[in-house]
Each structure stands twice: as C-alpha cells, then as structure tokens.
Short mmCIF file of C-alpha atoms and ligand atoms in Angstrom, two decimals:
data_model
loop_
_atom_site.label_atom_id
_atom_site.label_comp_id
_atom_site.label_asym_id
_atom_site.label_seq_id
_atom_site.Cartn_x
_atom_site.Cartn_y
_atom_site.Cartn_z
CA UNK A 1025 -19.81 0.47 16.78
CA UNK A 1026 -17.38 -1.56 18.28
CA UNK A 1027 -14.45 -2.96 16.16
CA UNK A 1028 -11.42 -5.34 16.89
CA UNK A 1029 -8.30 -4.14 15.26
CA UNK A 1030 -5.08 -6.04 15.44
CA UNK A 1031 -1.87 -3.89 15.46
CA UNK A 1032 1.35 -5.42 13.89
CA UNK A 1033 4.03 -2.93 14.87
CA UNK A 1034 6.96 -4.91 13.36
CA UNK A 1035 10.42 -3.66 13.18
CA UNK A 1036 12.51 -0.54 12.67
CA UNK A 1037 10.33 2.69 12.73
CA UNK A 1038 7.20 0.43 12.48
CA UNK A 1039 6.43 0.53 16.55
CA UNK A 1040 7.15 4.50 16.57
CA UNK A 1041 4.69 4.98 13.65
CA UNK A 1042 2.03 2.54 14.69
CA UNK A 1043 1.77 3.96 18.15
CA UNK A 1044 0.88 7.49 16.76
CA UNK A 1045 -1.75 5.79 14.32
CA UNK A 1046 -3.23 3.98 17.40
CA UNK A 1047 -3.64 7.17 19.46
CA UNK A 1048 -5.41 8.89 16.60
CA UNK A 1049 -7.67 5.93 15.90
CA UNK A 1050 -8.78 5.91 19.77
CA UNK A 1051 -9.40 9.61 19.59
CA UNK A 1052 -11.59 9.53 16.45
CA UNK A 1053 -13.39 6.39 17.95
CA UNK A 1054 -14.16 8.57 21.19
CA UNK A 1055 -15.30 11.51 19.21
CA UNK A 1056 -17.77 9.60 16.88
CA UNK A 1057 -19.21 7.16 19.53
CA UNK A 1058 -17.27 4.15 18.75
CA UNK A 1059 -15.01 1.47 20.82
CA UNK A 1060 -11.89 0.19 19.17
CA UNK A 1061 -10.03 -2.69 20.79
CA UNK A 1062 -6.60 -2.54 19.56
CA UNK A 1063 -4.38 -5.39 20.30
CA UNK A 1064 -0.66 -5.65 19.43
CA UNK A 1065 1.02 -9.02 18.06
CA UNK A 1066 4.52 -9.84 17.02
CA UNK A 1067 5.25 -10.08 13.27
CA UNK A 1068 8.42 -9.86 11.12
CA UNK A 1069 11.98 -9.80 12.45
CA UNK A 1070 10.84 -9.07 16.14
CA UNK A 1071 8.80 -12.22 15.89
CA UNK A 1072 11.62 -14.20 14.41
CA UNK A 1073 13.66 -13.33 17.51
CA UNK A 1074 10.85 -13.91 19.96
CA UNK A 1075 9.04 -17.02 18.33
CA UNK A 1076 11.41 -18.14 15.54
CA UNK A 1077 8.70 -17.47 13.06
CA UNK A 1078 8.12 -14.21 11.35
CA UNK A 1079 4.21 -14.84 11.43
CA UNK A 1080 3.50 -17.00 14.51
CA UNK A 1081 0.31 -18.90 14.75
CA UNK A 1082 -1.41 -16.93 17.42
CA UNK A 1083 -0.63 -13.63 15.36
CA UNK A 1084 -2.37 -15.04 12.31
CA UNK A 1085 -5.06 -16.44 14.30
CA UNK A 1086 -5.79 -13.17 15.91
CA UNK A 1087 -5.68 -11.31 12.32
CA UNK A 1088 -8.23 -13.70 11.02
CA UNK A 1089 -10.69 -12.75 13.70
CA UNK A 1090 -10.07 -9.05 13.61
CA UNK A 1091 -12.20 -6.53 11.80
CA UNK A 1092 -9.01 -5.00 10.42
CA UNK A 1093 -5.17 -5.07 10.75
CA UNK A 1094 -2.77 -2.27 11.14
CA UNK A 1095 0.63 -3.01 10.17
CA UNK A 1096 3.87 -0.89 10.70
CA UNK A 1097 6.90 -2.30 8.81
CA UNK A 1098 8.98 -5.42 8.67
CA UNK A 1099 12.45 -6.26 7.98
CA UNK A 1100 15.98 -4.77 8.80
CA UNK A 1101 19.82 -5.49 8.51
CA UNK A 1102 19.63 -7.89 11.47
CA UNK A 1103 17.47 -10.21 9.44
CA UNK A 1104 19.16 -9.92 6.20
CA UNK A 1105 21.49 -12.90 6.02
CA UNK A 1106 20.72 -15.01 2.83
CA UNK A 1107 21.48 -17.99 4.72
CA UNK A 1108 19.11 -17.52 7.60
CA UNK A 1109 16.28 -20.05 7.98
CA UNK A 1110 13.41 -17.55 7.61
CA UNK A 1111 13.10 -13.82 6.79
CA UNK A 1112 10.66 -11.07 7.85
CA UNK A 1113 9.47 -10.75 4.47
CA UNK A 1114 8.10 -14.33 4.42
CA UNK A 1115 5.66 -13.34 7.11
CA UNK A 1116 4.52 -10.46 4.86
CA UNK A 1117 3.81 -12.66 2.10
CA UNK A 1118 2.27 -15.34 4.23
CA UNK A 1119 -0.08 -13.11 5.89
CA UNK A 1120 -1.41 -11.42 2.40
CA UNK A 1121 -1.86 -14.93 1.08
CA UNK A 1122 -3.46 -16.37 4.18
CA UNK A 1123 -6.14 -13.41 4.48
CA UNK A 1124 -6.62 -13.56 0.78
CA UNK A 1125 -5.47 -9.87 0.26
CA UNK A 1126 -5.37 -10.00 -3.55
CA UNK A 1127 -6.03 -6.22 -3.83
CA UNK A 1128 -3.26 -3.63 -2.82
CA UNK A 1129 -4.77 -0.16 -3.12
CA UNK A 1130 -2.08 2.59 -3.32
CA UNK A 1131 -3.23 6.06 -3.77
CA UNK A 1132 -0.65 8.40 -4.89
CA UNK A 1133 -1.90 11.93 -4.65
CA UNK A 1134 0.23 15.14 -4.46
CA UNK A 1135 -0.39 17.59 -1.56
CA UNK A 1136 -0.33 21.19 -2.71
CA UNK A 1137 1.90 22.34 0.26
CA UNK A 1138 4.52 19.61 -0.32
CA UNK A 1139 4.75 20.16 -4.13
CA UNK A 1140 8.52 21.40 -3.81
CA UNK A 1141 9.56 18.23 -1.90
CA UNK A 1142 9.26 16.18 -5.12
CA UNK A 1143 12.51 15.67 -7.05
CA UNK A 1144 10.04 16.46 -9.95
CA UNK A 1145 9.12 19.75 -11.37
CA UNK A 1146 6.15 21.38 -9.71
CA UNK A 1147 4.24 21.95 -13.01
CA UNK A 1148 4.51 17.98 -13.44
CA UNK A 1149 3.41 16.65 -10.04
CA UNK A 1150 0.70 19.36 -9.37
CA UNK A 1151 -2.87 17.88 -9.13
CA UNK A 1152 -1.66 14.11 -9.36
CA UNK A 1153 -4.30 11.72 -8.07
CA UNK A 1154 -3.69 8.10 -9.04
CA UNK A 1155 -5.04 5.13 -7.39
CA UNK A 1156 -2.94 2.12 -8.01
CA UNK A 1157 -4.38 -1.33 -7.88
CA UNK A 1158 -1.55 -3.89 -7.49
CA UNK A 1159 -2.59 -7.70 -7.55
CA UNK A 1160 -0.80 -9.09 -4.34
CA UNK A 1161 -1.24 -12.79 -4.18
CA UNK A 1162 -0.13 -14.09 -7.36
CA UNK A 1163 2.52 -13.67 -10.06
CA UNK A 1164 6.12 -14.07 -9.83
CA UNK A 1165 5.81 -13.56 -6.05
CA UNK A 1166 3.91 -16.96 -5.39
CA UNK A 1167 4.60 -18.96 -8.70
CA UNK A 1168 6.64 -22.05 -8.62
CA UNK A 1169 10.38 -21.44 -8.00
CA UNK A 1170 13.52 -23.27 -7.29
CA UNK A 1171 17.04 -24.15 -8.37
CA UNK A 1172 18.35 -26.96 -10.29
CA UNK A 1173 21.83 -28.06 -11.48
CA UNK A 1174 23.46 -26.53 -14.53
CA UNK A 1175 26.72 -27.05 -16.25
CA UNK A 1176 27.78 -23.49 -15.22
CA UNK A 1177 26.56 -24.10 -11.72
CA UNK A 1178 23.10 -23.67 -11.02
CA UNK A 1179 19.97 -22.61 -12.58
CA UNK A 1180 17.25 -20.60 -10.79
CA UNK A 1181 13.68 -19.93 -11.95
CA UNK A 1182 10.55 -17.92 -10.65
CA UNK A 1183 7.47 -18.34 -12.68
CA UNK A 1184 4.83 -15.51 -13.26
CA UNK A 1185 1.47 -17.39 -13.15
CA UNK A 1186 -2.15 -15.81 -13.31
CA UNK A 1187 -5.46 -17.70 -13.77
CA UNK A 1188 -8.45 -15.86 -15.23
CA UNK A 1189 -10.13 -15.55 -11.82
CA UNK A 1190 -7.22 -14.03 -10.23
CA UNK A 1191 -7.11 -11.31 -12.87
CA UNK A 1192 -10.73 -10.67 -13.25
CA UNK A 1193 -11.44 -10.08 -9.46
CA UNK A 1194 -8.75 -7.52 -9.19
CA UNK A 1195 -9.76 -6.02 -12.59
CA UNK A 1196 -13.33 -5.68 -11.48
CA UNK A 1197 -12.38 -4.02 -8.28
CA UNK A 1198 -10.28 -1.36 -10.16
CA UNK A 1199 -13.27 -0.80 -12.52
CA UNK A 1200 -15.76 -0.34 -9.48
CA UNK A 1201 -13.31 2.32 -8.21
CA UNK A 1202 -12.73 4.02 -11.45
CA UNK A 1203 -16.52 4.50 -11.79
CA UNK A 1204 -16.52 6.52 -8.55
CA UNK A 1205 -13.58 8.57 -9.71
CA UNK A 1206 -12.86 10.04 -13.20
CA UNK A 1207 -14.09 6.95 -14.94
CA UNK A 1208 -10.46 6.20 -16.46
CA UNK A 1209 -8.69 2.92 -16.17
CA UNK A 1210 -5.26 2.06 -17.22
CA UNK A 1211 -4.04 -1.56 -17.36
CA UNK A 1212 -0.39 -1.89 -17.30
CA UNK A 1213 1.43 -5.11 -18.61
CA UNK A 1214 4.26 -6.61 -20.96
CA UNK A 1215 2.01 -8.16 -23.54
CA UNK A 1216 4.36 -7.77 -26.32
CA UNK A 1217 6.58 -10.37 -24.48
CA UNK A 1218 4.76 -12.06 -21.84
CA UNK A 1219 2.04 -14.84 -22.34
CA UNK A 1220 0.71 -14.05 -18.93
CA UNK A 1221 0.22 -10.43 -19.89
CA UNK A 1222 -1.76 -11.39 -23.01
CA UNK A 1223 -4.20 -13.21 -20.55
CA UNK A 1224 -4.46 -10.05 -18.53
CA UNK A 1225 -5.04 -8.06 -21.66
CA UNK A 1226 -7.75 -10.40 -22.88
CA UNK A 1227 -9.54 -10.68 -19.51
CA UNK A 1228 -9.52 -7.11 -18.59
CA UNK A 1229 -10.70 -6.09 -22.07
CA UNK A 1230 -13.79 -8.12 -21.70
CA UNK A 1231 -14.69 -7.18 -18.24
CA UNK A 1232 -14.50 -3.46 -19.29
CA UNK A 1233 -16.37 -3.96 -22.48
CA UNK A 1234 -19.16 -6.00 -20.93
CA UNK A 1235 -19.45 -4.64 -17.31
CA UNK A 1236 -18.02 -1.21 -17.49
CA UNK A 1237 -18.59 0.27 -20.93
CA UNK A 1238 -18.67 3.92 -19.63
CA UNK A 1239 -14.97 3.78 -18.72
CA UNK A 1240 -12.22 5.21 -20.84
CA UNK A 1241 -9.77 2.16 -20.84
CA UNK A 1242 -6.44 2.01 -22.27
CA UNK A 1243 -3.56 -0.37 -21.84
CA UNK A 1244 0.22 0.43 -21.31
CA UNK A 1245 3.32 -1.52 -21.54
CA UNK A 1246 5.15 -1.48 -18.08
CA UNK A 1247 8.36 -0.03 -19.52
CA UNK A 1248 6.43 3.05 -21.30
CA UNK A 1249 4.44 3.40 -18.05
CA UNK A 1250 7.70 3.92 -16.13
CA UNK A 1251 8.14 6.89 -18.25
CA UNK A 1252 4.78 8.42 -18.48
CA UNK A 1253 4.52 8.19 -14.73
CA UNK A 1254 7.16 10.85 -14.75
CA UNK A 1255 6.30 13.03 -17.99
CA UNK A 1256 2.53 13.05 -17.46
CA UNK A 1257 1.30 11.61 -14.18
CA UNK A 1258 -1.77 13.59 -14.19
CA UNK A 1259 -3.15 11.86 -17.30
CA UNK A 1260 -3.70 8.50 -14.98
CA UNK A 1261 -6.81 7.91 -12.81
CA UNK A 1262 -6.91 4.37 -11.71
CA UNK A 1263 -4.24 1.97 -12.72
CA UNK A 1264 -4.33 -1.82 -12.28
CA UNK A 1265 -1.44 -4.18 -12.79
CA UNK A 1266 0.32 -7.57 -11.68
CA UNK A 1267 2.19 -8.00 -8.63
CA UNK A 1268 5.58 -7.16 -9.45
CA UNK A 1269 4.88 -4.35 -11.98
CA UNK A 1270 2.82 -2.95 -9.37
CA UNK A 1271 5.50 -3.17 -6.62
CA UNK A 1272 8.06 -1.30 -9.00
CA UNK A 1273 5.80 1.36 -10.49
CA UNK A 1274 4.44 2.43 -7.10
CA UNK A 1275 7.65 3.06 -5.41
CA UNK A 1276 8.47 5.06 -8.39
CA UNK A 1277 5.22 6.92 -8.09
CA UNK A 1278 5.78 7.72 -4.59
CA UNK A 1279 8.37 9.99 -5.55
CA UNK A 1280 5.69 12.06 -7.42
CA UNK A 1281 4.69 13.10 -3.75
CA UNK A 1282 7.91 13.81 -2.53
CA UNK A 1283 8.19 11.30 0.47
CA UNK A 1284 7.60 7.86 1.00
CA UNK A 1285 6.56 8.98 4.41
CA UNK A 1286 3.22 10.32 3.36
CA UNK A 1287 1.69 7.27 1.51
CA UNK A 1288 -0.59 4.66 3.00
CA UNK A 1289 -1.86 1.60 1.36
CA UNK A 1290 -4.79 -0.91 2.02
CA UNK A 1291 -4.76 -4.52 1.25
CA UNK A 1292 -8.22 -6.06 0.69
CA UNK A 1293 -9.71 -9.26 -0.12
CA UNK A 1294 -13.23 -10.56 0.16
CA UNK A 1295 -14.53 -11.53 2.78
CA UNK A 1296 -12.47 -10.80 5.86
CA UNK A 1297 -10.16 -8.14 7.52
CA UNK A 1298 -8.36 -5.75 5.39
CA UNK A 1299 -4.63 -5.07 6.05
CA UNK A 1300 -3.40 -1.37 6.17
CA UNK A 1301 0.15 -0.20 6.30
CA UNK A 1302 2.31 2.79 5.33
CA UNK A 1303 4.21 2.19 2.03
CA UNK A 1304 7.44 2.95 3.49
CA UNK A 1305 9.68 0.19 5.03
CA UNK A 1306 11.14 -0.19 8.56
CA UNK A 1307 13.90 2.53 7.67
CA UNK A 1308 16.57 0.89 10.01
CA UNK A 1309 18.78 3.88 9.56
CA UNK A 1310 16.39 6.23 11.51
CA UNK A 1311 14.75 3.84 13.89
CA UNK A 1312 14.77 4.79 17.47
CA UNK A 1313 15.54 8.33 16.87
CA UNK A 1314 11.98 9.45 16.89
CA UNK A 1315 12.16 11.45 13.63
CA UNK A 1316 10.04 9.20 11.33
CA UNK A 1317 7.04 10.75 9.55
CA UNK A 1318 3.83 9.01 11.10
CA UNK A 1319 1.40 10.56 8.58
CA UNK A 1320 1.67 7.54 6.01
CA UNK A 1321 0.44 5.15 9.18
CA UNK A 1322 -1.91 7.79 10.23
CA UNK A 1323 -3.48 7.97 6.73
CA UNK A 1324 -3.54 4.18 6.63
CA UNK A 1325 -5.72 4.36 9.62
CA UNK A 1326 -8.17 6.53 7.60
CA UNK A 1327 -8.11 3.97 5.05
CA UNK A 1328 -8.95 1.43 7.60
CA UNK A 1329 -11.85 3.29 8.86
CA UNK A 1330 -12.93 3.75 5.13
CA UNK A 1331 -12.50 0.36 3.75
CA UNK A 1332 -13.08 -2.07 6.76
CA UNK A 1333 -15.45 -0.42 9.07
CA UNK A 1334 -17.29 1.76 6.77
CA UNK A 1335 -16.68 4.93 8.66
CA UNK A 1336 -16.30 7.44 5.78
CA UNK A 1337 -16.83 10.49 7.71
CA UNK A 1338 -14.33 9.40 10.40
CA UNK A 1339 -11.80 8.76 7.62
CA UNK A 1340 -12.16 12.13 6.18
CA UNK A 1341 -11.81 13.68 9.50
CA UNK A 1342 -8.28 12.31 9.85
CA UNK A 1343 -7.43 12.95 6.14
CA UNK A 1344 -8.83 16.50 6.75
CA UNK A 1345 -6.43 17.08 9.87
CA UNK A 1346 -3.38 15.87 7.86
CA UNK A 1347 -4.26 18.28 5.00
CA UNK A 1348 -4.67 21.30 7.63
CA UNK A 1349 -1.32 20.43 9.32
CA UNK A 1350 0.64 20.57 6.17
CA UNK A 1351 -1.10 23.57 5.00
CA UNK A 1352 -0.23 25.26 8.41
CA UNK A 1353 3.57 24.32 7.69
CA UNK A 1354 4.27 21.46 10.32
CA UNK A 1355 6.78 18.96 8.84
CA UNK A 1356 8.79 15.91 9.91
CA UNK A 1357 12.34 15.66 8.89
CA UNK A 1358 11.64 14.02 5.53
CA UNK A 1359 9.55 16.73 4.24
CA UNK A 1360 11.12 19.72 5.92
CA UNK A 1361 13.62 20.36 3.43
CA UNK A 1362 16.23 21.20 5.80
CA UNK A 1363 13.61 23.47 7.88
CA UNK A 1364 12.19 23.15 11.29
CA UNK A 1365 10.86 19.87 11.86
CA UNK A 1366 8.82 17.94 14.57
CA UNK A 1367 9.45 14.56 16.10
CA UNK A 1368 7.11 11.58 15.34
CA UNK A 1369 5.41 12.15 18.50
CA UNK A 1370 4.98 15.85 18.19
CA UNK A 1371 3.39 15.26 14.57
CA UNK A 1372 1.08 12.74 16.04
CA UNK A 1373 0.18 15.34 18.88
CA UNK A 1374 -0.50 18.00 15.92
CA UNK A 1375 -3.09 15.63 14.23
CA UNK A 1376 -4.57 14.97 17.77
CA UNK A 1377 -4.83 18.65 18.53
CA UNK A 1378 -6.56 19.42 15.14
CA UNK A 1379 -9.07 16.62 15.37
CA UNK A 1380 -10.03 17.69 18.87
CA UNK A 1381 -10.63 21.00 17.17
C1 IPM B 2833 5.94 -3.82 -0.67
C2 IPM B 2833 7.45 -4.59 -0.28
C3 IPM B 2833 7.07 -5.86 -0.30
C4 IPM B 2833 6.82 -6.40 -1.57
C5 IPM B 2833 8.52 -6.72 0.33
C6 IPM B 2833 8.70 -6.11 1.74
C7 IPM B 2833 8.19 -8.26 0.37
O1 IPM B 2833 8.31 -4.00 -1.06
O2 IPM B 2833 5.04 -3.95 0.19
O3 IPM B 2833 5.94 -3.19 -1.70
O4 IPM B 2833 7.71 -6.57 -2.41
O5 IPM B 2833 5.71 -6.59 -1.79
MN1 MN B 2834 7.37 -2.71 -2.61
#
C-alpha cells in the first residue's frame, strides 16, 4: 500500500522522538512492501515563531489530505506568557476539532520488565491492561467560556456541555472495543453533582442495554475512580469518560506503568485521518539532550498502522520489538532507575535492529 503521513514534530523533545518513529515506520514499510510518504509540517510553538499561528493553514490542509498524522509534542516555557496572543495548545485543540477527532484512545498497559519502575507496588500494577476512551472534542474544553465584570473584580466561566450524539458516538466506540477485549466497560462521571453527567449515564446505559447486552457494564464516580485506579487497576478493561475527566485520569493512570515515556495514544474520528502521539508532553527540561524515550512515539506509530492503515501485522511487529528490547534490558534514562541508559537515537537503533531480525 501507499500511505501519506503528515508528521508534526512540534516543540521540545517532539522532533527528537518523531524522527525515531519515522525511521521505524519507514523500515516497516520496506519490510512489508509498502511505501510511506512522510512529510513534516510546523505546529505548536515553533509554528507561532515561524508563522505567527500554532496551526498554520497549510499544516491543517496537509493533515486533512493525509491518511494519518503523527504528532510529537507542543508547548514550552517560551510560549507560556499568559498575555501572549496565542498559545501552542490552541493549535492542538484546533486540530482535534477540525479533524473531528472525538475519540482519544489511551492504552495503559504495564510491561513486565518495567514493573519496578512504577511508584506503585508490583502486586498492584502487574497485569494492568486498561484502554481509556477519552472524549476529545467536547465538554469544558470547547464549551462557552468567558469573563464578565463582578463586584469583586471579575467572574470567569467555562461550560461543560454535551449532546446526546456526542456522548453516543464515543460510548459506542468504547463498547465495540470492549467486545473485542474482556467485555467490561466502565463509564466514569460525576452524576451525583453534574447534570451533564446524568445525560452521559442515561445515554450510555441505553446504548449498552440495547446494543451491547453482553457487556459487563458499570458506572463509577470520577473521584472514586481516581482512587480505584491506584488500589485495583487490574479490575478495569475499557473505560469511557468525558474530556476533562479523561485528561486527568489518564495522567494518573500513566504512573501505573512507571513512565509517561512509554505511552502512545490515538485520536480518531470518522471518517478522515487519525492523529497519533505520545502521551508525554514536550519536556523542555530535557529537550536537545538526546535522552528522551522515543518508545511512546514509536508505539504511536504502531497504533497509526493498526487504526488508520489497517496494518495489524505491521503494528504487532513494532510492538513485539519494543517488548523484546525491554526484556533484554535496554533502557532510556526515564526507565533506567539509575542504571545504564541509551540515548534517544540508540533506542531507535535498537528497535530497528530487532525489526530487521
Ligand atoms: C493532553 C494534554 C492537552 C489536553 C493539553 C496540552 C491541551 O494535556 O493531550 O492530554 O489537556 O488535552
Ligand atoms: Mn493531558
């Protein structure tokens, strides 16, 4: 097959990790008889510097025409001024909205060889395999917001808003995924307080009972979920939740695996290209040092092959290579626990070496 992939390396360690993922994708393409045209475009802080816009028109146009988009990370202290005209994150929210990427899949799976890298006890994190579905184009992130005068100074408001349709489409996707896994779905909300959560509860209950009666389904309040995620993470299979709850819970969940540097994510909509990125941010503190862990981005490349190009075997080939490398004891600094570590580039080389066989 021939595929067009747009790479948005972004800021901080973004370019360093994206380059490794590009190399791995090209190798896999060659090995399985495909051709991938990977073209880079500016987005984030670097695009503010070069084009005055975190998501320049030509970048967005290229993404819309691509089969898939691979993103590094955006943001950094340079663009953090609250008074600035625009921010790197604005580009990220805009690309999600423009590409209709309403479903953010965040798998949280622990790797046996890294169990001791987690701040949590081994007996808790062993065998954890959760797939989060975070709603990505609604809720507080996109609801009406603003400021108005107030006797004490000002008043600011952000609105959490969801329609039946916005809830139904992501709940359906999460149900379909659960059917292919352990057939367990957990919906997380705050229905004891929020009206919008009560709509989530109503809509998901109806979809599950009418369309997916085989699923074991439960609802958990977001505050309890924060706790259960640390005390009994193995009990969860697929978890679906709204935008902000998903943002927070998946960062918490990432610690089960020990390092943010290991976790990929996929943002999907239908139809059109999906967007794939590591969960970690631009990590400005280590940018340019060549020590970032490229595995999350390499694994995002595997998700890209699976979800956007329908290349399951190719995706597994990358995932198996990462498993092997970890079993053999190769580590970047973030997962080395003070031991010997490889550079970003050397870790990329290792993946390539294993795939070449
Ligand atoms: C994420 C990030 C973004 C979010 C920020 C950078 C806007 O934290 O992808 O989880 O909150 O969605
Ligand atoms: Mn986040």
